[in-house]
Coordinates of C-alpha atoms and ligand atoms in Angstrom, one line a residue:
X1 CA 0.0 0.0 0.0
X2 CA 1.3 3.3 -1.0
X3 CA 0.0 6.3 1.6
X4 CA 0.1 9.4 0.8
X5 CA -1.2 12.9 1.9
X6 CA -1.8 16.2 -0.3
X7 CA -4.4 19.3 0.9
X8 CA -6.6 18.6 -2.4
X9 CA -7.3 15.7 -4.0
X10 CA -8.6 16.4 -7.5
X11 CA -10.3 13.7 -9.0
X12 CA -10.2 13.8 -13.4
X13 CA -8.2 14.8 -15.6
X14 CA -10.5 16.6 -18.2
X15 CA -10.5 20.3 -18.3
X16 CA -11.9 21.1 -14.9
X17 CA -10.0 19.0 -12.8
X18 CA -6.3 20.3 -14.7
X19 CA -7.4 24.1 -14.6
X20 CA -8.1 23.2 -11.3
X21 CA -4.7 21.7 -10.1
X22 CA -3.1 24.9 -12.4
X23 CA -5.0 27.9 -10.4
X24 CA -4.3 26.2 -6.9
X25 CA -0.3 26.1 -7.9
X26 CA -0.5 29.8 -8.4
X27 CA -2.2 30.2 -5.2
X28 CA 1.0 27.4 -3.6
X29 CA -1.8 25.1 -2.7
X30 CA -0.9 21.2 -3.1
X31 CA -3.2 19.0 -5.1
X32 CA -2.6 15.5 -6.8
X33 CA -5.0 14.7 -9.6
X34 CA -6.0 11.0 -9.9
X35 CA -7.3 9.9 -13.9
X36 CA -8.9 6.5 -14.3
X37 CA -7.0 6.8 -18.3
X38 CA -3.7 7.3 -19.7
X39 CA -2.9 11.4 -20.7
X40 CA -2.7 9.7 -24.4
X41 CA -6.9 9.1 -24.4
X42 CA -7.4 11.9 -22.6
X43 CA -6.3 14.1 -25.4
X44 CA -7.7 12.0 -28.0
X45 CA -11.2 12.9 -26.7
X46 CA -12.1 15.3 -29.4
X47 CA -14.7 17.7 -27.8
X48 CA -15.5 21.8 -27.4
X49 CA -13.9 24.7 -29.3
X50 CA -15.4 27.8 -28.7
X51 CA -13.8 29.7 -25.3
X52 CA -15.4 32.7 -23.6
X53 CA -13.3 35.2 -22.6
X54 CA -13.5 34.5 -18.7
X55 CA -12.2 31.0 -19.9
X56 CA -9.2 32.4 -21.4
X57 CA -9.2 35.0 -18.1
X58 CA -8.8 32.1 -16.1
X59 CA -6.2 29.9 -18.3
X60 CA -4.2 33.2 -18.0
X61 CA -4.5 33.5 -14.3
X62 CA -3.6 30.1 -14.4
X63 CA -0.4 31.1 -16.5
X64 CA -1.5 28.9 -19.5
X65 CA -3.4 31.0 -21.8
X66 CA 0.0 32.0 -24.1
X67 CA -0.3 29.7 -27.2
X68 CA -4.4 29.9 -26.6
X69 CA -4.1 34.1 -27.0
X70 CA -1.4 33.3 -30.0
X71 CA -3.1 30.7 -32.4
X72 CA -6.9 31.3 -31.0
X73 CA -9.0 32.6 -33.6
X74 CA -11.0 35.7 -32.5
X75 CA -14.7 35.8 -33.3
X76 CA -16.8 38.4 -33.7
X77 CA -20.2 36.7 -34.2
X78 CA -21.9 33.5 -35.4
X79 CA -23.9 33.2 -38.2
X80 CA -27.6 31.7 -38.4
X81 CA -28.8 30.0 -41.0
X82 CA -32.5 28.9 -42.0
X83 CA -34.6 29.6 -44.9
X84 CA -31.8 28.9 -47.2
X85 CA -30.1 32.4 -46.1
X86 CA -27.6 33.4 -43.4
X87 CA -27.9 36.2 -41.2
X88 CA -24.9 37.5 -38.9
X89 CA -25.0 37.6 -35.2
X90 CA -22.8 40.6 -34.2
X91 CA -21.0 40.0 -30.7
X92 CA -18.8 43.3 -30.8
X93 CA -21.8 45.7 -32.1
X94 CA -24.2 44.3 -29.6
X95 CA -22.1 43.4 -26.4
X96 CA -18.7 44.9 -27.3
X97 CA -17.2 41.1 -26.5
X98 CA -15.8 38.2 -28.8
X99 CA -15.2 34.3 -28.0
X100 CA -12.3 32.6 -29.0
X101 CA -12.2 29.2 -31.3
X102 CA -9.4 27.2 -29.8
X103 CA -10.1 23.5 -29.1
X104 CA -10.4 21.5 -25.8
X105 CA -7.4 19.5 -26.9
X106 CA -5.3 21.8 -27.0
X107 CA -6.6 23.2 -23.7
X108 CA -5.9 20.6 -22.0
X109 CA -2.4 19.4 -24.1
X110 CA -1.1 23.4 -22.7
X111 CA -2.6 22.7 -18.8
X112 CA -1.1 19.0 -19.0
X113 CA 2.6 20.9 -20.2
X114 CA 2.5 23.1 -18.0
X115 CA 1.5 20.4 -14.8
X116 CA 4.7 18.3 -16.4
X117 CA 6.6 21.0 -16.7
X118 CA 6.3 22.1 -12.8
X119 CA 6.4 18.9 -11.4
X120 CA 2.8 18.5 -10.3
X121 CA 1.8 14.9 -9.8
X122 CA -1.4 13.2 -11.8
X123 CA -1.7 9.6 -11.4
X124 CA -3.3 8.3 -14.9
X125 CA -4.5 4.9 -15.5
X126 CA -5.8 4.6 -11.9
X127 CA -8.0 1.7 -11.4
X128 CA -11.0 1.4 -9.1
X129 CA -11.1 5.1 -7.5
X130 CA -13.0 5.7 -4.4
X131 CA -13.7 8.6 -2.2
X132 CA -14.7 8.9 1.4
X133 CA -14.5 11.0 4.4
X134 CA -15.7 13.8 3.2
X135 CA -18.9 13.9 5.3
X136 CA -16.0 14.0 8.5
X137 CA -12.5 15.7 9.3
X138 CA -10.6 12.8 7.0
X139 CA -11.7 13.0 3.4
X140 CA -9.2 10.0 1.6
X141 CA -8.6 8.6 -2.0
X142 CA -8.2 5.4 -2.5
X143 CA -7.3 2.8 -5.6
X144 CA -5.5 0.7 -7.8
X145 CA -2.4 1.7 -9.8
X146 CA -0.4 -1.1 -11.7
X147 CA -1.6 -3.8 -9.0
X148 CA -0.7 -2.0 -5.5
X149 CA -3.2 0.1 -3.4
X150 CA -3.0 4.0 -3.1
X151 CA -3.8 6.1 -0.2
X152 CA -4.4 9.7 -0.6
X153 CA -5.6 11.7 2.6
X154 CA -6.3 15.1 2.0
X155 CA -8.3 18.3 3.2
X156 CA -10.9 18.3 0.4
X157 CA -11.8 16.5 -2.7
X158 CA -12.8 18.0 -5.9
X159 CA -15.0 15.8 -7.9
X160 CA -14.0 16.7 -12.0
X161 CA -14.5 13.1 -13.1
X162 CA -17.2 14.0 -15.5
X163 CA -21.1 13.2 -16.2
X164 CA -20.4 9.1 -15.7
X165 CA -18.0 9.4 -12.3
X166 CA -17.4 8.5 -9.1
X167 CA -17.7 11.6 -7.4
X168 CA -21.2 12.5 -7.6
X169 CA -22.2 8.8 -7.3
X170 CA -20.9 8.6 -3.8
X171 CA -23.0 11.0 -2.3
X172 CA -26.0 9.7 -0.1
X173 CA -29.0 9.7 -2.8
X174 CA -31.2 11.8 0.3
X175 CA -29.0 14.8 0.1
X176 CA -28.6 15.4 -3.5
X177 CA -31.4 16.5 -6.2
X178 CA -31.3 15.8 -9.8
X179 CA -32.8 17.4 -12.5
X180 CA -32.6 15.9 -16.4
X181 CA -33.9 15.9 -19.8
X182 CA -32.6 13.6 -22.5
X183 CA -33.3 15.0 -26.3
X184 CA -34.6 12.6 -29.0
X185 CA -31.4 12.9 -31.3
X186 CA -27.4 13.3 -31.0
X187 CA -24.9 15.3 -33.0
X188 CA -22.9 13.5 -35.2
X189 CA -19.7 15.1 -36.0
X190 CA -16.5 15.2 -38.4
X191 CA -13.4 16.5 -37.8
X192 CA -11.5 16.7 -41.2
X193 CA -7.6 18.8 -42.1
X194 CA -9.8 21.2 -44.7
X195 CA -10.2 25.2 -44.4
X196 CA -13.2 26.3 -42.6
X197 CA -16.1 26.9 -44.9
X198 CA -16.6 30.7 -43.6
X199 CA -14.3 31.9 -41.3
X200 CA -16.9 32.3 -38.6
X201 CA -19.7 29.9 -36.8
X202 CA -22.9 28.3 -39.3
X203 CA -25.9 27.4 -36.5
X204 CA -28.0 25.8 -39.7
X205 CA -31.7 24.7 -38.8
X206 CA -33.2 23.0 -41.8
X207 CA -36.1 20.7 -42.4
X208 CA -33.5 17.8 -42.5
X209 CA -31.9 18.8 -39.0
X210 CA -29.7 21.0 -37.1
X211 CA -25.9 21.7 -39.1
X212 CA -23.2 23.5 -37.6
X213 CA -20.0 24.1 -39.1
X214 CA -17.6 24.9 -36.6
X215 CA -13.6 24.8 -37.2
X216 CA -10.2 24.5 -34.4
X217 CA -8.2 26.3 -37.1
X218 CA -7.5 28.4 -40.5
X219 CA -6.8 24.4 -41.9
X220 CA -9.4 22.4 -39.2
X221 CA -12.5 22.3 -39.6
X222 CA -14.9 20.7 -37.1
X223 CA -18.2 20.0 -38.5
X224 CA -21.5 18.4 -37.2
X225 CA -25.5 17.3 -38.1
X226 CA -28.2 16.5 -36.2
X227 CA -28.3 12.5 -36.2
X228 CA -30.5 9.6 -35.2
X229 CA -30.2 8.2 -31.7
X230 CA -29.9 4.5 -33.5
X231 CA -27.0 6.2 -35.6
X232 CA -23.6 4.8 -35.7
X233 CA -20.8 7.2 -36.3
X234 CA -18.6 4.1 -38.6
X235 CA -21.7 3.5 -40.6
X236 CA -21.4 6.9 -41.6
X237 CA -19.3 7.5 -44.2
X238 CA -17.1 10.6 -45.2
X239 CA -19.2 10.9 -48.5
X240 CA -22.6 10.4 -47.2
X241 CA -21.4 12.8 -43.8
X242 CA -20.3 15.5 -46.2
X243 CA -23.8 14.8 -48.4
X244 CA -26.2 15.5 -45.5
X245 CA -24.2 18.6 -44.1
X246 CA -24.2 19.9 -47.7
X247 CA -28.2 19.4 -47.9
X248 CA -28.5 21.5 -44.9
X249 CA -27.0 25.1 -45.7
X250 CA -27.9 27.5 -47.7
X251 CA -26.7 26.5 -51.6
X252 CA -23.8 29.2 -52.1
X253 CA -22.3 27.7 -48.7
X254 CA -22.4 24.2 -49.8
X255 CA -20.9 24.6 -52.6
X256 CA -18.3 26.2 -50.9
X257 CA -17.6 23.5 -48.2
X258 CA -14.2 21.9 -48.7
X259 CA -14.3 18.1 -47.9
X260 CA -11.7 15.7 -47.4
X261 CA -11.5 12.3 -45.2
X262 CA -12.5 12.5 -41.5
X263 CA -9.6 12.4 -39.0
X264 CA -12.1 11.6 -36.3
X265 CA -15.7 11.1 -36.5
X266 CA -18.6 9.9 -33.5
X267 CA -22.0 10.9 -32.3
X268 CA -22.7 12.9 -29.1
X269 CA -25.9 12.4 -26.9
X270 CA -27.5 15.5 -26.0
X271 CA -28.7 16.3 -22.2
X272 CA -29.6 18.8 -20.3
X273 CA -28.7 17.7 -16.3
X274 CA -27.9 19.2 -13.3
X275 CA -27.0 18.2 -9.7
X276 CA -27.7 20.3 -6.7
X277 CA -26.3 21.3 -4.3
X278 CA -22.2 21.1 -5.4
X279 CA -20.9 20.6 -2.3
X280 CA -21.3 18.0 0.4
X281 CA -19.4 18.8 3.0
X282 CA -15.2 18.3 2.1
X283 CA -16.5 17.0 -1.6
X284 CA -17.0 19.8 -3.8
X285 CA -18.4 18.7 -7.6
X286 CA -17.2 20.5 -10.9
X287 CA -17.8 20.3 -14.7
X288 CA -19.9 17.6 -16.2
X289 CA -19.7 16.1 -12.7
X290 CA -22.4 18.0 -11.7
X291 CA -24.1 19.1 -14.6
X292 CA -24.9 18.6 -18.6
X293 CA -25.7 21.1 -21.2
X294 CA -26.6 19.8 -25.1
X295 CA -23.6 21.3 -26.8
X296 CA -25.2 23.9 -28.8
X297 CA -24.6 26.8 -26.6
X298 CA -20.9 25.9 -26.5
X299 CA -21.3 26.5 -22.5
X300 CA -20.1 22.8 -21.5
X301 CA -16.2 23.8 -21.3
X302 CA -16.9 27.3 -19.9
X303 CA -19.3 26.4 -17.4
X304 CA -16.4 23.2 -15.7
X305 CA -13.8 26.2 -16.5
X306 CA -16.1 28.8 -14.4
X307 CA -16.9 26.4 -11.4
X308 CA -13.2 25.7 -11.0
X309 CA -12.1 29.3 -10.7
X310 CA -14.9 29.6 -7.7
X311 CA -13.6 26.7 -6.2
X312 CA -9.7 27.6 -6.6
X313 CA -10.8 31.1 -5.2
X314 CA -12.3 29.8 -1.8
X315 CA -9.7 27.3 -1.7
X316 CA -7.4 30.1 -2.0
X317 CA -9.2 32.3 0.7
X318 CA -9.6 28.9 3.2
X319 CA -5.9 28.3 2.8
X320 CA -4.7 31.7 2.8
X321 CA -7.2 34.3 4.3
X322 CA -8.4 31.5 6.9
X323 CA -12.2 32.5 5.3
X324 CA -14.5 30.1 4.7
X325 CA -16.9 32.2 2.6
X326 CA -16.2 31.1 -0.8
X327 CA -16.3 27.8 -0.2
X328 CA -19.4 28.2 1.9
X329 CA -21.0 30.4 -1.5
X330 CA -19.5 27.8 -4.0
X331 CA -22.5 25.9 -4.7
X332 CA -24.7 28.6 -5.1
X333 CA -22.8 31.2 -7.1
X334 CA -21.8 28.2 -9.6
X335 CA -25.5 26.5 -9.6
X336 CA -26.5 30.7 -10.4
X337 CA -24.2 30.5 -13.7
X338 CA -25.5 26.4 -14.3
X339 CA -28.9 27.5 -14.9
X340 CA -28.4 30.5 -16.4
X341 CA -26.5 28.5 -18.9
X342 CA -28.8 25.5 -18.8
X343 CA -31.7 28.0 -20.1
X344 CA -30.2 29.5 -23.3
X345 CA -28.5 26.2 -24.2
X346 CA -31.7 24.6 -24.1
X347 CA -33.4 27.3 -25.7
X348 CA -31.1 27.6 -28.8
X349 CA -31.1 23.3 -29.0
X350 CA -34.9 23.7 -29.1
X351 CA -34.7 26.7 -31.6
X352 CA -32.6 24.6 -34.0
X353 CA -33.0 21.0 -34.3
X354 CA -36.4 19.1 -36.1
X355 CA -37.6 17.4 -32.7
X356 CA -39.9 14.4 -34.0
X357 CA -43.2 15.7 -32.7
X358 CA -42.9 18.8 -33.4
X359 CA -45.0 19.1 -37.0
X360 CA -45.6 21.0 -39.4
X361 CA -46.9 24.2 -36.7
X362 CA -43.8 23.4 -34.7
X363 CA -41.2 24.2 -38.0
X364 CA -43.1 27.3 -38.4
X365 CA -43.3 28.6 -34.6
X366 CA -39.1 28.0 -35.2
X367 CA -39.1 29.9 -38.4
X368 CA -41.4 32.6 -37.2
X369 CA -38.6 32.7 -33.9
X370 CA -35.7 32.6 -35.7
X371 CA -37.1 35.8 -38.2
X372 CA -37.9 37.6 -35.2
X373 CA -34.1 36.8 -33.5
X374 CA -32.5 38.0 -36.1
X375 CA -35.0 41.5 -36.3
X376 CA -35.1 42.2 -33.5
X377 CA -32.0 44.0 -31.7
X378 CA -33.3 43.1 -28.2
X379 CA -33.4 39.7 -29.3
X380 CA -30.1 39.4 -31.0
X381 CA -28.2 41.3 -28.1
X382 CA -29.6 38.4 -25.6
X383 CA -28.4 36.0 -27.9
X384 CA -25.1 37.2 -28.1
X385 CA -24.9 37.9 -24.3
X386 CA -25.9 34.7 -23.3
X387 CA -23.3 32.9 -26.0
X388 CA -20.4 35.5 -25.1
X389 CA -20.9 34.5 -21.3
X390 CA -20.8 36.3 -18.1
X391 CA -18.0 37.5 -16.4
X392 CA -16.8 35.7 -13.3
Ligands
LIG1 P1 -14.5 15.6 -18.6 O1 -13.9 16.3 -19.8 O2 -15.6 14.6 -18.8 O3 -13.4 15.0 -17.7 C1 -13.6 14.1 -16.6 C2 -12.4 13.3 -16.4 O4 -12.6 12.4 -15.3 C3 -12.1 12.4 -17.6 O5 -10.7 12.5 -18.0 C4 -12.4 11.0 -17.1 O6 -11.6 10.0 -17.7 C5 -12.1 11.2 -15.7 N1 -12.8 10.2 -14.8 C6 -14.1 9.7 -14.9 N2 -14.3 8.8 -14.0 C7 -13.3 8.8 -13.2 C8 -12.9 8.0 -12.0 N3 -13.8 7.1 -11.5 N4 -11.7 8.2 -11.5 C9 -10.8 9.0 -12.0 N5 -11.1 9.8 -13.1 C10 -12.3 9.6 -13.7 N6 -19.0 21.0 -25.1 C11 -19.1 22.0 -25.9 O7 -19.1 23.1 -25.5 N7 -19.1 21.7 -27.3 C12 -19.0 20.4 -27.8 O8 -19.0 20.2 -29.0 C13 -19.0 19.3 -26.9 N8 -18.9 18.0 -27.3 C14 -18.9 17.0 -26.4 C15 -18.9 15.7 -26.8 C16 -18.9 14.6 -25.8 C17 -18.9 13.2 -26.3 C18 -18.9 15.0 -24.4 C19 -19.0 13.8 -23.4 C20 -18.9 16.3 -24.1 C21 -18.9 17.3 -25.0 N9 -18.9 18.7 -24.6 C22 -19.0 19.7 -25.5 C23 -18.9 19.1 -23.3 C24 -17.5 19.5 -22.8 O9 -16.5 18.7 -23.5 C25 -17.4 19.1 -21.3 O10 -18.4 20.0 -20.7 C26 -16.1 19.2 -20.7 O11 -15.2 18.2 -21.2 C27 -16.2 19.1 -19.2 O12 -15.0 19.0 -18.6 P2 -14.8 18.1 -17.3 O13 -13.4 18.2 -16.9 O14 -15.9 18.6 -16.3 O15 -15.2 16.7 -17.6
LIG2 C1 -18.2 23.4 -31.3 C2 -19.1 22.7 -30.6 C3 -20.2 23.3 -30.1 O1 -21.1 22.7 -29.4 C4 -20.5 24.6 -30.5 O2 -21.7 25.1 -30.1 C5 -19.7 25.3 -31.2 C6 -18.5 24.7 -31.6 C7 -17.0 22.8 -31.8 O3 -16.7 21.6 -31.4 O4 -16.2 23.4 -32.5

């Protein structure tokens, strides 16, 4: 049995639990971060591209933002597309802000440098990972690593192991709520070494389903449609994937889509889901741990990057200022931002995707929205708000 003692024990390796370990070494805070894979499959898990700018405010607070502000693409808006035509969502004119396209995987590639570089410790490959204590004084990790038992004791655990985890699992079923819907449909997408189509966002609702071409760079383009839940991604084939995303923009557009083959391709489920509270006692939950959105906000990445800079700031101010505040407001201020999030994400999912009972009356009531969006400033502006993000 190996024993060992750290003040946090971060549990995941995804996005919230690295940022995580990154803003409590600024602060001199000790954390270990124990992943159930290897760092290789973690960064294979192609995911989120579009940053807010408190995200990158906290990757730079983190000291991690520099290749993120140097090969992130600024964007100014998004475009909508429906009834064949697309109409442009100004983020500068209407909240003076912009988001940044730069991919998960390279988020978490620069925080898993950065951790390497410094020393910090991450077990990967870390077989069955338990957590207890934390209803007490003596919160501990343990589990299996190449055969022998680890023990980690620690102050507090941070659960940022992700919708199908440990963390969130382990709590008494009495003292936590839960709160889910499950949409009839997934995203299929493609990720393919082609220029982006336009150089900003398509959002595309069209009688055949939801498009969106998205891109990680001026030569990567990450592109996705509205699938089947029955779907599988390796019955789909590059030509038939590129056919049905064609079908679904506006005819100038697909004629300007570049294809080429897929470098990665799967289907997404979509869910909205959301745990209350976050904290239970030393076990605070972050990320997908403790809630879902369906991806078309692009709030799933910002919303584990938001929760963690709460958490690393009452960590900060237990550790340091001997103030228990933050941590005692963690829950709420984050479940403030989840729902707030958890609204317009499924809002805009509703907005553009053909839901199977929807008809004939419902296409229209979505046509009759989306005309009204895009006249309407008042409208537009609390589109772009809400997609831009809120600051910290
Ligand atoms: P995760 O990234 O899930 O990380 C959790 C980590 O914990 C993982 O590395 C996991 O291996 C590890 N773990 C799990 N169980 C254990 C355990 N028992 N012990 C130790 N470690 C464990 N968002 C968008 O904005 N746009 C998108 O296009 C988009 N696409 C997505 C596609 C998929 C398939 C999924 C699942 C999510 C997608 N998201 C998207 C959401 C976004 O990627 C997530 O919100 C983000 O990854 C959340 O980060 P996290 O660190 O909280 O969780
Ligand atoms: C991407 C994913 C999203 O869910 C989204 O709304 C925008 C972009 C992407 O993977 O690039």
């Amino acid at each position: 049995m190996v024993h060992r003692r750290t003040q946090v024990a971060i549990i995941g390796a995804g996005p919230a639990g690295l940022l995580l370990g990154a803003l409590l070494a600024r602060h001199g805070i000790d954390a270990v971060i124990v992943e159930q894979r290897s760092a290789e499959y973690v960064l294979s898990r192609i995911r989120a591209g579009v940053l807010e700018q408190t995200t990158v405010d906290l990757l730079r607070e983190a000291g991690v933002a520099d290749r993120c502000l140097k090969e992130g693409l600024t964007h100014e808006g998004i475009e909508l597309s429906f009834d064949g035509a697309l109409h442009r969502i100004d983020f500068r004119a209407l909240t003076d802000k912009h988001v940044t396209v730069y991919g998960q995987t390279e988020v978490t590639h620069d925080l898993m440098q950065s951790r390497a570089s410094s020393n910090l410790m991450t077990d990967y490959e870390a077989e069955s990972v338990e957590v207890s204590g934390f209803d007490c004084e003596r919160p501990a990790v343990r589990y299996l690593k190449g055969g022998v038992s680890h023990e980690l004791a620690c102050d507090f655990i941070a659960g940022c192991d992700g919708y199908h985890g440990i963390c969130r699992a382990s709590v008494p079923t009495d003292a936590i709520s839960t709160y889910e819907k499950v949409y009839p449909f997934g995203w299929l997408g493609v990720l393919a070494d082609v220029p982006p189509v336009r150089h900003e966002l398509i959002y595309a609702n069209h009688d055949r389903g939801f498009a969106l071409c998205s891109q990680r760079s001026r030569t990567r383009s990450r592109y996705y449609v509205q699938c089947s839940l029955d779907d599988q991604a390796d019955q789909w084939s590059d030509e038939a994937f590129w056919d049905e995303l064609r079908r679904r923009l506006p005819a100038e557009i697909a004629e300007a889509v570049t294809t080429g083959p897929s470098i990665e391709k799967s289907i997404a489920p979509l869910r909205s889901f959301v745990a209350e509270p976050m904290r239970f006692g030393r076990l605070f939950l972050a990320g997908d741990a403790a809630h879902i959105v369906p991806p078309t906000g692009a709030k799933g990445l910002n919303l584990a990057a938001t929760d963690v800079g709460y958490l690393a700031r009452g960590l900060a101010e237990h550790y340091l200022e001997r103030s228990s505040s933050g941590l005692d407001h963690y829950s709420t201020r984050c479940l403030s931002r989840v729902w707030k999030a958890e609204r317009f994400s499924w809002w805009f999912t509703s907005l553009m995707h053909r839901f199977p009972d929807a008809g004939a009356f419902g296409s229209r009531l979505q046509q009759a929205e989306l005309a009204y969006l895009v006249g309407s400033r008042s409208a537009s502006s609390a589109l772009a708000e809400n997609y831009v993000g809120l600051p910290l």
